[in-house]
Amino acid sequence: MTLWQQDEFLISTDKAMLDFEVIHRFISTSYWAANMPKQTLKNAIDGSLCFGLYHCTEQIGFARVITDGATFGYLADVFVLEQWRGRGLSKRLMSCILSHPSLQGLRRMMLATRDAHGLYRQFGFTAVSEPQVLMQKHVPNLYAQCQEPVT
């Protein structure tokens, strides 16, 4: 499903359009999911509402939302390739995500970021007001422990 198109840029939720290799190359070298195995990423994509950002037919960005479609969503794996940054594309991607029909009426949407607070604040995200009510089970460097064989 095409959500937005302007000139040679496109944002779509059609998983058939996703370039898995581009996504895996970026995600597996990110600070939040370094060394993520391909099968883990495939499973994550299969269980998520995905947004691909394209220049013509080339994938240049990605985001996914893990959601029940009724009350909660978690925004994850948001990126625009470095050479395409500075053109407002991350803002356009966020606009498309937040206006998607399946994400309307959610009571809470969350995300985690080290370096993009300014972007997300523009879309109404704030620091958690009561961090004491949130808990996590976090396994840092999990993917470094489960390297896939090189084929």
XYZ file of C-alpha atoms in Angstrom:
151
model
C 0.000 0.000 0.000
C 1.500 3.324 -1.046
C 1.212 5.916 1.707
C 3.078 8.776 0.094
C 4.733 9.576 -3.210
C 6.466 12.740 -4.320
C 8.594 12.901 -7.429
C 10.947 9.909 -7.221
C 10.347 9.208 -3.485
C 7.852 6.677 -2.133
C 6.781 5.300 1.251
C 4.950 1.991 1.249
C 3.818 -0.728 3.660
C 4.071 -3.388 0.947
C 6.453 -5.986 2.426
C 7.049 -7.445 -1.041
C 8.926 -4.242 -1.924
C 11.345 -4.433 1.025
C 15.011 -4.979 0.175
C 15.933 -7.292 3.018
C 19.680 -7.063 2.353
C 19.672 -3.251 2.648
C 17.657 -3.433 5.853
C 19.817 -6.162 7.397
C 23.059 -4.429 6.442
C 21.956 -1.273 8.254
C 20.254 -2.858 11.273
C 23.029 -5.380 11.932
C 25.579 -2.551 12.155
C 23.380 -0.228 14.253
C 24.070 0.563 17.901
C 20.743 -0.985 18.925
C 20.933 -4.316 17.085
C 24.568 -4.952 16.173
C 25.138 -8.397 14.659
C 21.429 -9.254 14.494
C 21.080 -12.607 12.698
C 19.176 -12.555 9.428
C 16.529 -14.987 10.654
C 15.856 -12.830 13.708
C 15.311 -9.802 11.488
C 13.083 -11.800 9.126
C 10.949 -12.865 12.096
C 10.795 -9.254 13.349
C 9.677 -7.994 9.945
C 7.081 -10.755 9.629
C 5.546 -9.729 12.960
C 5.541 -5.981 12.343
C 3.827 -3.268 10.364
C 6.698 -2.171 8.103
C 7.322 1.090 6.263
C 9.789 1.158 3.385
C 11.214 4.428 2.059
C 12.355 4.323 -1.566
C 14.085 6.486 -4.128
C 12.672 5.140 -7.387
C 13.019 1.397 -6.670
C 16.018 1.647 -4.315
C 15.314 1.217 -0.612
C 16.794 4.137 1.314
C 14.949 3.938 4.632
C 12.864 1.745 6.863
C 10.833 1.626 10.065
C 8.588 -0.896 11.727
C 5.907 -0.815 14.385
C 5.156 -3.721 16.669
C 1.516 -3.309 17.634
C -1.689 -4.986 18.693
C -3.502 -2.489 16.451
C -5.756 -1.372 19.289
C -3.927 -0.057 22.353
C -0.140 -0.132 22.020
C 2.650 0.294 19.500
C 6.428 0.212 19.670
C 8.351 2.059 16.965
C 11.603 0.324 16.060
C 14.453 0.121 13.569
C 13.901 3.578 12.085
C 16.593 4.661 9.636
C 17.324 6.676 6.529
C 20.583 5.821 4.802
C 23.232 8.452 5.493
C 23.542 9.704 1.917
C 19.783 10.502 1.871
C 19.620 12.386 5.167
C 18.989 16.125 5.390
C 16.087 16.108 2.911
C 13.191 15.847 5.346
C 12.646 12.184 4.544
C 12.715 11.002 8.168
C 9.991 13.546 8.949
C 7.927 12.315 6.010
C 8.442 8.716 7.165
C 7.297 9.612 10.693
C 4.240 11.441 9.335
C 3.233 8.373 7.329
C 3.753 6.057 10.293
C 1.713 8.152 12.690
C -1.127 8.669 10.212
C -1.433 4.975 9.296
C -5.017 3.772 9.875
C -3.907 0.746 11.943
C -2.141 3.024 14.423
C -4.990 5.401 15.165
C -6.467 5.378 18.660
C -3.503 3.739 20.354
C -3.278 4.622 24.033
C 0.511 4.480 24.012
C 3.290 4.399 21.458
C 6.849 3.997 22.642
C 10.348 3.970 21.224
C 13.942 3.990 22.389
C 16.659 6.207 20.928
C 20.110 7.465 21.823
C 20.392 10.194 19.228
C 17.138 11.202 17.543
C 15.179 12.866 20.343
C 14.778 16.052 18.305
C 13.053 14.218 15.466
C 10.645 12.320 17.707
C 9.776 15.364 19.833
C 8.437 17.011 16.665
C 5.845 14.221 16.554
C 4.709 14.412 20.169
C 7.059 11.890 21.773
C 8.312 12.881 25.227
C 10.477 11.364 27.927
C 8.573 8.894 30.077
C 6.892 10.893 32.844
C 6.854 8.022 35.327
C 9.900 5.881 34.587
C 9.374 4.023 37.858
C 6.319 2.256 36.370
C 8.259 0.872 33.402
C 10.413 -2.223 33.542
C 12.486 -4.063 31.017
C 14.331 -7.293 30.503
C 17.350 -6.304 28.449
C 20.096 -8.536 27.099
C 22.798 -6.214 25.715
C 25.010 -7.621 22.964
C 22.724 -10.649 22.544
C 23.456 -10.908 18.842
C 27.214 -10.931 19.356
C 26.696 -14.271 21.115
C 24.845 -15.955 18.249
C 26.838 -15.342 15.097
C 25.453 -16.976 11.969
C 27.861 -18.943 9.829
C 29.126 -17.050 6.784
C 27.736 -18.520 3.574
